[in-house]
Amino acid sequence: MLISALLFHVLVATATLAVSTSGNEDASLVAGTDVSQPVQVVHPSASAGTTISEPVPDASSFNWAGSILTVDAATNVSSVTGTFTVPTPSIPPGGNSSGIYLSSAWVGIDGYTCETALLRTGVLFALVDGFVTSSAFYEWYPNVREYFGDISVAPGDEVTASVYALTSTSGEASIVNHSTGERTSVRLGGPDFVPLCRKNLDWIVGDPSQPNGPGIPSPLPDFGTVHFSDATGYVFGNPNAGQTVLNIVRNGTTFTTVSLGYETVVVEYIRE
């Protein structure tokens, strides 16, 4: 198990400059000049006081499945959160026990219509030569992905992931493991970080690469069903948003189905 975990981190671990903290700290939801605007709550499906458009039909991605909300030019995203149970990945149909199968469940800000930057956090899970491994991660793309060293996650754990855009160049990512009582957070940002557009709110399952490349996507494990509950975002300005539902499609094969409910995004792996 240790060898497989080390191999997993050699394959996917990278480094970025950040300071990680654990304990009971909660990130602020407001910062900078945005405090002059009203804070509004949004969800992946329509709720009181919020208008969500019908999902974009037939939206697909090589790597991502889930729900993305996009706000207008005068509105800025403040935070995104969601709670899910870490899945147990298994070998997909036609796979073999010596392969490497990689996926993740995460929440994020930007990365879709805003392709230049993405702030996200969640859990990366994989099968490496038949061994299951999982790690909590955070990332401010295009900086490299990093892993929390002070929290453990395992299949079956209930986890809440949250990201906060304090400004366009500063933010915070936090993970709470309700099953173990552990929590951690990290503050990110600085002049070397590409500014966020603060236009997309993301609840996603899939390869942690960008939606459609570059490069060859990792083979997906059978991750069963990932159910995001308490899927909520906060924005400064107009709470009305456009909604896109993405499914993973590769070489004409659809690997996922997505369903929505109030504060809920459910992503299911299609077993052929």
C-alpha positions as a printed Julia matrix, in Angstrom:
272×3 Matrix{Float64}:
   0.0    0.0     0.0
   2.84   2.4     0.85
   4.58   1.64   -2.43
   1.4    2.28   -4.41
   0.76   5.52   -2.53
   4.3    6.7    -3.19
   3.98   5.79   -6.85
   0.72   7.7    -7.02
   2.32  10.83   -5.59
   5.33  10.52   -7.89
   2.94  10.38  -10.82
   0.76  13.32   -9.87
   2.36  15.32   -7.05
   3.72  18.78   -7.8
   4.7   21.81   -5.76
   3.53  25.4    -5.36
   4.25  28.15   -2.85
   1.54  28.27   -0.18
   1.13  28.1     3.58
  -1.19  25.37    4.89
  -2.95  25.64    8.23
  -5.1   23.19   10.16
  -7.55  23.78   12.96
 -10.85  25.58   13.21
 -10.15  28.61   11.03
 -12.9   29.59    8.58
 -12.08  31.63    5.49
 -13.69  35.03    5.08
 -16.36  35.28    2.41
 -15.74  38.92    1.64
 -12.69  41.01    0.91
 -11.48  44.0    -1.02
 -13.81  46.34   -2.87
 -16.54  43.69   -3.25
 -17.97  44.54    0.16
 -19.8   47.46   -1.47
 -21.99  44.98   -3.39
 -24.7   42.73   -1.94
 -23.73  39.12   -1.29
 -26.11  36.69   -3.01
 -26.38  32.91   -2.75
 -26.63  30.7    -5.86
 -27.18  26.96   -6.35
 -26.82  24.53   -9.27
 -30.62  24.56   -9.75
 -33.21  27.31   -9.48
 -34.1   28.57   -6.0
 -36.0   31.48   -4.51
 -34.54  34.78   -5.71
 -32.27  33.11   -8.24
 -32.8   32.51  -11.95
 -30.85  29.61  -13.43
 -31.08  29.0   -17.16
 -31.84  25.59  -18.62
 -28.63  23.54  -18.97
 -26.73  23.9   -22.22
 -27.76  20.81  -24.25
 -25.21  18.17  -25.22
 -22.32  19.92  -23.47
 -19.37  17.56  -23.26
 -15.76  17.46  -22.12
 -12.84  15.06  -22.38
 -12.21  15.39  -18.66
 -15.02  17.01  -16.64
 -18.54  15.99  -15.63
 -20.83  18.06  -13.42
 -22.42  21.49  -13.19
 -20.98  24.92  -13.94
 -22.73  28.22  -13.27
 -21.58  31.34  -15.11
 -22.39  34.83  -13.85
 -22.54  38.07  -15.83
 -19.74  40.57  -16.41
 -20.84  42.84  -13.53
 -20.91  40.0   -10.97
 -17.99  38.38   -9.14
 -17.89  34.93   -7.55
 -16.91  34.95   -3.89
 -16.99  31.28   -2.87
 -18.08  27.76   -3.83
 -18.68  24.79   -1.53
 -19.96  21.22   -1.74
 -20.09  18.05    0.35
 -19.56  14.54   -1.03
 -18.54  11.03   -0.04
 -15.15   9.94   -1.36
 -15.86   7.12   -3.83
 -14.16   3.75   -4.05
 -12.72   3.55   -7.58
 -12.75   0.2    -9.35
 -11.42  -1.17  -12.62
 -13.63   0.01  -15.5
 -15.1   -2.38  -18.07
 -12.29  -3.63  -20.3
  -9.6   -2.43  -17.9
  -6.83  -4.43  -16.27
  -5.48  -4.66  -12.74
  -2.02  -3.36  -13.67
  -3.27  -0.05  -15.08
  -3.41   3.43  -13.57
  -6.9    4.96  -13.38
  -7.26   8.5   -12.11
 -10.18  10.79  -11.25
 -11.19  13.47   -8.76
 -14.14  15.27   -7.19
 -13.78  18.99   -6.53
 -15.32  22.45   -6.35
 -13.81  25.46   -8.05
 -13.94  29.02   -9.3
 -13.34  29.64  -13.05
 -11.63  27.25  -15.48
 -14.51  26.99  -17.97
 -15.47  30.2   -19.78
 -12.48  31.68  -17.98
  -9.74  29.34  -19.21
  -6.74  31.32  -17.96
  -7.13  30.59  -14.23
  -8.83  28.12  -11.9
  -8.95  27.92   -8.1
 -10.15  24.54   -6.86
  -9.93  21.96   -4.09
 -11.19  18.44   -3.56
 -10.1   14.81   -3.48
  -8.09  12.98   -6.1
  -8.65   9.2    -6.11
  -7.0    6.5    -8.17
  -6.29   2.85   -8.77
  -2.57   2.15   -9.11
  -1.86  -1.49   -9.98
  -5.06  -2.48   -8.21
  -4.41  -0.42   -5.06
  -6.84   2.36   -4.11
  -5.34   5.67   -3.0
  -6.8    9.11   -2.38
  -5.44  12.54   -1.45
  -6.92  15.97   -0.71
  -5.56  18.59   -3.1
  -5.76  22.26   -4.04
  -4.67  24.21   -7.1
  -4.53  27.7    -8.56
  -4.09  26.9   -12.24
  -1.83  27.42  -14.16
   0.33  26.91  -11.06
   0.85  23.25  -10.32
  -1.45  21.1    -8.19
  -0.47  20.61   -4.54
  -1.57  18.15   -1.83
  -2.58  18.82    1.76
  -0.11  17.06    4.04
  -2.07  17.48    7.26
  -5.36  15.74    6.46
  -6.22  12.18    5.45
  -9.07  11.09    3.2
 -10.27   7.59    2.35
 -13.13   5.98    0.43
 -16.36   6.38    2.37
 -15.3    9.59    4.12
 -17.73  12.51    3.96
 -15.84  15.62    2.89
 -16.74  19.29    2.46
 -14.59  21.2    -0.02
 -14.67  25.0    -0.28
 -12.81  27.7    -2.21
 -12.9   31.44   -1.57
 -11.82  34.23   -3.94
 -10.83  36.98   -1.53
  -9.66  39.11   -4.47
  -8.8   38.22   -8.06
  -5.24  37.33   -6.96
  -5.79  35.96   -3.46
  -7.92  33.13   -2.2
  -8.3   30.2     0.13
  -9.03  26.49   -0.19
 -10.33  24.35    2.66
 -11.2   20.7     3.26
 -13.21  19.29    6.18
 -13.31  15.52    6.71
 -16.49  14.99    8.73
 -15.73  11.29    9.16
 -12.41  11.86   10.96
 -12.97  15.35   12.39
  -9.92  16.7    10.54
  -9.88  20.01    8.71
  -7.31  22.11    6.92
  -7.01  25.21    4.78
  -4.45  27.03    2.69
  -4.13  30.68    1.66
  -3.0   31.25   -1.92
  -2.14  34.21   -4.08
   0.39  36.86   -4.93
   1.83  38.73   -7.9
   2.92  35.5    -9.61
  -0.64  34.11   -9.68
  -2.76  34.57  -12.82
  -5.84  36.64  -11.82
  -9.15  34.87  -11.53
 -12.02  36.1   -13.71
 -14.46  35.1   -10.92
 -17.19  34.12  -13.4
 -17.58  30.31  -13.04
 -18.79  28.2   -10.1
 -17.85  24.52  -10.54
 -18.95  21.17   -9.05
 -16.97  18.59  -11.02
 -15.94  14.92  -11.17
 -13.31  13.63  -13.58
  -9.71  13.84  -14.7
  -8.14  16.83  -12.9
  -6.73  18.18  -16.18
  -8.4   21.07  -18.03
 -11.84  20.41  -19.62
 -10.53  19.51  -23.08
  -6.81  19.01  -22.78
  -4.04  19.59  -23.48
  -2.45  16.16  -23.55
  -3.88  12.66  -23.31
  -6.52  12.33  -20.57
  -5.98   9.77  -17.83
  -8.07   6.57  -18.05
 -11.07   6.9   -15.75
 -11.84   4.38  -13.02
 -15.39   3.29  -12.39
 -16.16   5.75   -9.57
 -19.8    4.75   -9.15
 -21.79   7.82   -8.09
 -20.53  11.09   -6.61
 -23.31  13.08   -4.94
 -22.54  16.74   -4.17
 -24.91  18.01   -1.48
 -25.09  21.51    0.02
 -23.75  22.69   -3.34
 -23.74  26.44   -2.83
 -21.96  29.52   -4.09
 -21.85  33.17   -3.08
 -21.54  36.03   -5.54
 -21.26  39.81   -5.33
 -23.93  41.31   -7.57
 -26.58  39.66   -9.74
 -27.42  36.1    -8.56
 -28.9   35.09  -11.93
 -26.63  32.68  -13.76
 -26.29  30.53  -16.85
 -25.96  26.82  -16.22
 -23.91  24.25  -18.12
 -24.08  20.52  -17.44
 -21.0   18.66  -18.68
 -20.58  14.96  -19.37
 -17.32  13.2   -20.15
 -17.27  12.05  -23.79
 -14.22  10.42  -25.36
 -14.02   9.03  -28.89
 -17.8    9.04  -29.16
 -18.35   7.19  -25.87
 -20.21   8.92  -23.03
 -18.85   7.92  -19.62
 -21.12   9.87  -17.26
 -24.62  11.07  -16.57
 -25.41  14.17  -14.49
 -28.59  15.02  -12.62
 -29.43  18.16  -10.63
 -31.57  19.01   -7.63
 -31.77  21.86   -5.17
 -28.19  22.31   -3.87
 -27.4   18.93   -5.44
 -25.22  17.69   -8.3
 -25.06  13.92   -8.93
 -22.45  12.48  -11.31
 -22.72   8.79  -12.18
 -20.28   6.6   -14.08
 -22.0    4.71  -16.92
 -21.29   0.98  -16.77
 -21.59  -0.6   -20.2
